[in-house]
Amino acid sequence: MGPLSGLRIIDMSSVLMGPYATQMLGDFGADVIKVEAPEGDLVRQIGPGRHDGMGPLFLNANRSKRSITLDLKRPECRDALLRLCEDADILVYNVRPNAMARLGLSYEDVSKANPQIIYAGMFGYSQNGPYADRPAYDDLIQGASTIPYLFSLVNEGEPRYVPTAVADRVVGLVAVSAILASVVERNSSGQGQRLDVPMFETMVSFVLGDHMGGLTFDPPLDSGGYARQLSVDRRPYQTKDGHICALIYNDGHWRRFFSAIGRPEVPQTDPRYRDFTSRMAHINEVYSELAQIFLTRTTAEWMELLGKADVPAMPMYDFQGVLTDPHLVATGFFQMVEHPSEGSIRQMDVPAQWSRTPAEPDRLAPRQGEHAAEILREAGFSETEIAALSAAEQPEVGKPSTAEKL
């Protein structure tokens, strides 16, 4: 009974961007019906797993959902989906709109079945421009939104992608907020609408919010970029025995930092540290000197010293280390749960918290087609109709995993 209890979502999305968004909506209490093709969502096969079709990326992006398999190339399955849409609040997809149109599931088709539905699409590019029909993936959008270029500025000219699907997840987050805004509007107008969330425009806005710089003005005042973020020495600081992440940012931080290390005079005597503007003007020198200072103590010593000085700092974790972080352990963020087919698995808690309507997910990621009969019965399908729709070849879920992992 989370804050979105009562909303029903038809989730036609796959891979990561859409499923990440719909998992969040499901975690918040919405009833999410995941519609999969007979071959299943590709991410079912990504990563090590105990059974085919139940890999870790799927398990971590598809909880709080029910699953039904429909071959939408079959007219009877397409008609069944439209019947499901009649009682839905939102339809979510993340393929190109022309692919939806080819299936007979364009906004015009779906809104005939339910004029109040919010038809939410996540795809590469705005449909108003020349890139409308181009395919898009996270790597492509990272590149086009200048992220690898930013890496090249601080990495000896070598461009790199962020080693996580940052575009998919940022666009998924934006889609969640846009979908919920659409629900609020519909609650006052009584009308549904089509909602497009393009990856390219979303990520350009996300990145250039920091790095537009002097290009904000006409004529430009500089060539763009936020100097502090692009300093070659902006990185975790090496200590005697590891690394630490510290951000000494405002004037108070700097005064307390230098006092803590026995050099309280520096902010008054060194013009580079006098105020924020001076530090930004000499940011590479400032960060380079900090790098040398942090080599003089262990990570534990720095954490204790900076904690007493109220200077922001955190350890640099690896994947195993973050699992044992004392704060996350104390808050129960990582939870061991029993999945009906996958056994003991680790789940992450919903980060947001509500005082009256807490989000408490009670559905683990589903086996493919697990809830088909249940979903169809709720929509008024007869047992004969359910049997006919189930005649399509169903995947064998639950056998030991043999698939090649991507």
XYZ file of N, CA and C in Angstrom, residues 236-330:
285
model
N 39.510 10.553 -6.281
C 39.756 10.079 -4.913
C 41.232 10.249 -4.559
N 41.479 10.724 -3.341
C 42.860 10.994 -2.931
C 43.508 9.725 -2.388
N 44.723 9.477 -2.835
C 45.470 8.342 -2.312
C 45.967 8.662 -0.906
N 45.812 7.693 -0.031
C 46.316 7.829 1.340
C 47.480 6.849 1.530
N 47.943 6.719 2.764
C 49.035 5.774 3.024
C 48.647 4.333 2.710
N 47.344 4.031 2.838
C 46.955 2.631 2.682
C 45.728 2.420 1.797
N 45.316 3.434 1.058
C 44.146 3.271 0.206
C 43.742 4.585 -0.434
N 42.440 4.860 -0.439
C 41.932 6.106 -1.015
C 40.801 6.648 -0.158
N 40.609 7.965 -0.261
C 39.513 8.626 0.436
C 38.883 9.641 -0.511
N 37.578 9.822 -0.371
C 36.861 10.826 -1.157
C 36.522 11.981 -0.219
N 37.121 13.122 -0.452
C 36.895 14.294 0.395
C 36.567 15.486 -0.483
N 35.632 16.291 -0.032
C 35.313 17.518 -0.756
C 35.387 18.687 0.214
N 36.502 19.384 0.140
C 36.709 20.584 0.955
C 36.250 21.742 0.083
N 35.085 22.277 0.354
C 34.395 23.089 -0.645
C 34.246 24.551 -0.242
N 33.580 24.813 0.872
C 33.329 26.217 1.208
C 34.403 26.765 2.158
N 34.306 28.042 2.477
C 35.339 28.685 3.293
C 35.482 28.019 4.660
N 34.358 27.655 5.273
C 34.409 26.999 6.570
C 35.133 25.671 6.508
N 34.872 24.890 5.468
C 35.578 23.607 5.305
C 37.088 23.825 5.271
N 37.512 24.801 4.479
C 38.954 25.025 4.327
C 39.596 25.490 5.629
N 38.931 26.375 6.354
C 39.488 26.836 7.627
C 39.647 25.668 8.599
N 38.611 24.844 8.686
C 38.664 23.719 9.622
C 39.672 22.660 9.174
N 39.787 22.465 7.865
C 40.747 21.485 7.363
C 42.174 21.888 7.718
N 42.515 23.123 7.424
C 43.891 23.549 7.700
C 44.175 23.617 9.201
N 43.178 23.949 9.992
C 43.377 23.908 11.440
C 43.619 22.483 11.902
N 42.886 21.533 11.339
C 43.003 20.140 11.750
C 44.372 19.557 11.434
N 45.000 20.039 10.354
C 46.317 19.489 10.004
C 47.457 20.362 10.535
N 47.120 21.361 11.390
C 48.149 22.171 12.021
C 48.676 23.312 11.184
N 47.887 23.764 10.204
C 48.310 24.891 9.358
C 47.191 25.932 9.278
N 46.732 26.460 10.394
C 45.557 27.348 10.399
C 45.789 28.665 9.674
N 47.047 29.030 9.424
C 47.342 30.332 8.807
C 47.111 30.354 7.292
N 47.029 29.188 6.654
C 47.037 29.123 5.185
C 45.938 29.964 4.539
N 44.663 29.881 4.969
C 43.640 30.686 4.295
C 43.906 32.187 4.340
N 44.699 32.664 5.318
C 45.004 34.092 5.392
C 46.288 34.451 4.635
N 47.239 33.522 4.587
C 48.544 33.869 4.026
C 48.735 33.434 2.575
N 47.974 32.442 2.130
C 48.115 31.960 0.746
C 46.926 32.468 -0.059
N 47.152 33.385 -1.001
C 46.025 33.984 -1.734
C 45.208 32.977 -2.538
N 45.775 31.827 -2.845
C 45.026 30.828 -3.599
C 43.861 30.258 -2.795
N 43.950 30.320 -1.460
C 42.945 29.716 -0.599
C 42.060 30.755 0.088
N 42.179 32.002 -0.309
C 41.520 33.081 0.429
C 40.003 32.960 0.401
N 39.437 32.662 -0.766
C 37.982 32.562 -0.880
C 37.644 31.650 -2.062
N 36.353 31.455 -2.280
C 35.893 30.519 -3.311
C 36.415 30.914 -4.695
N 36.332 32.199 -5.024
C 36.771 32.653 -6.345
C 38.255 32.388 -6.558
N 39.057 32.631 -5.543
C 40.500 32.391 -5.661
C 40.798 30.908 -5.835
N 40.093 30.087 -5.079
C 40.333 28.644 -5.206
C 39.943 28.147 -6.589
N 38.822 28.626 -7.124
C 38.415 28.204 -8.458
C 39.417 28.655 -9.522
N 40.003 29.812 -9.327
C 40.985 30.318 -10.292
C 42.271 29.496 -10.289
N 42.541 28.805 -9.188
C 43.769 28.007 -9.056
C 43.433 26.548 -8.731
N 42.329 26.056 -9.271
C 41.813 24.778 -8.813
C 42.787 23.632 -9.039
N 43.506 23.618 -10.151
C 44.446 22.523 -10.390
C 45.567 22.524 -9.353
N 46.068 23.701 -9.014
C 47.110 23.786 -7.991
C 46.572 23.359 -6.626
N 45.356 23.803 -6.309
C 44.744 23.469 -5.022
C 44.577 21.962 -4.890
N 44.008 21.317 -5.895
C 43.771 19.882 -5.825
C 45.081 19.090 -5.854
N 46.061 19.583 -6.589
C 47.354 18.901 -6.629
C 48.021 18.923 -5.255
N 47.937 20.066 -4.561
C 48.520 20.144 -3.224
C 47.771 19.242 -2.244
N 46.448 19.205 -2.369
C 45.675 18.312 -1.508
C 46.097 16.859 -1.701
N 46.353 16.486 -2.945
C 46.764 15.111 -3.213
C 48.024 14.753 -2.439
N 48.945 15.682 -2.328
C 50.176 15.424 -1.571
C 49.905 15.358 -0.066
N 49.013 16.212 0.425
C 48.695 16.215 1.847
C 48.058 14.890 2.263
N 47.149 14.364 1.444
C 46.434 13.148 1.829
C 47.336 11.915 1.856
N 48.498 11.984 1.248
C 49.437 10.862 1.301
C 50.059 10.676 2.683
N 49.882 11.648 3.582
C 50.604 11.628 4.855
C 49.912 10.829 5.953
N 48.668 10.384 5.754
C 47.949 9.625 6.776
C 47.222 8.442 6.139
N 46.790 7.511 6.982
C 45.988 6.394 6.494
C 44.547 6.853 6.272
N 43.797 6.038 5.552
C 42.390 6.369 5.325
C 41.633 6.489 6.641
N 41.852 5.556 7.557
C 41.156 5.607 8.853
C 41.518 6.862 9.629
N 42.793 7.243 9.599
C 43.215 8.466 10.290
C 42.545 9.689 9.683
N 42.477 9.730 8.358
C 41.826 10.871 7.710
C 40.325 10.898 8.035
N 39.673 9.751 8.016
C 38.240 9.733 8.309
C 37.973 10.254 9.718
N 38.802 9.888 10.667
C 38.622 10.371 12.035
C 38.890 11.871 12.122
N 39.985 12.325 11.507
C 40.353 13.739 11.574
C 39.301 14.607 10.875
N 38.885 14.222 9.679
C 37.917 15.029 8.936
C 36.543 14.985 9.592
N 36.214 13.850 10.195
C 34.941 13.769 10.901
C 34.883 14.747 12.064
N 35.955 14.816 12.848
C 35.998 15.755 13.971
C 35.949 17.204 13.489
N 36.518 17.467 12.301
C 36.530 18.828 11.754
C 35.268 19.162 10.969
N 34.352 18.196 10.846
C 33.116 18.380 10.074
C 33.417 18.773 8.629
N 34.363 18.059 8.042
C 34.706 18.228 6.621
C 34.181 17.010 5.876
N 33.406 17.186 4.806
C 32.775 16.047 4.131
C 33.793 15.052 3.574
N 33.601 13.773 3.922
C 34.499 12.730 3.443
C 33.800 11.381 3.537
N 34.171 10.488 2.627
C 33.698 9.100 2.649
C 34.820 8.210 2.143
N 34.851 6.957 2.575
C 35.822 6.030 2.004
C 35.495 5.755 0.536
N 36.465 5.301 -0.224
C 36.217 4.817 -1.582
C 36.002 3.309 -1.509
N 34.789 2.859 -1.822
C 34.451 1.445 -1.696
C 34.628 0.698 -3.013
N 34.847 -0.595 -2.909
C 34.646 -1.485 -4.043
C 33.276 -2.137 -3.876
N 32.921 -3.086 -4.772
C 31.579 -3.657 -4.729
C 31.315 -4.385 -3.415
N 32.313 -5.107 -2.917
C 32.114 -5.833 -1.668
C 32.099 -4.888 -0.465
N 32.945 -3.856 -0.514
C 33.047 -2.946 0.612
C 31.755 -2.211 0.903
N 31.046 -1.774 -0.131
C 29.827 -1.000 0.107
C 28.759 -1.860 0.776
N 28.820 -3.176 0.576
C 27.833 -4.058 1.206
C 27.946 -4.063 2.725
N 29.132 -3.729 3.224
C 29.343 -3.752 4.678
C 29.474 -2.364 5.282
N 29.134 -1.338 4.520
C 29.158 0.021 5.071
C 28.288 0.075 6.327
N 28.802 0.616 7.439
C 28.045 0.567 8.701
C 26.718 1.307 8.657
N 26.648 2.382 7.883
C 25.377 3.105 7.776
C 24.342 2.261 7.043
N 24.737 1.658 5.917
C 23.798 0.839 5.155
C 23.397 -0.411 5.939
N 24.326 -0.946 6.691
C 23.986 -2.089 7.546
C 22.967 -1.674 8.607
N 23.193 -0.512 9.233
C 22.294 -0.052 10.300
C 20.891 0.253 9.783
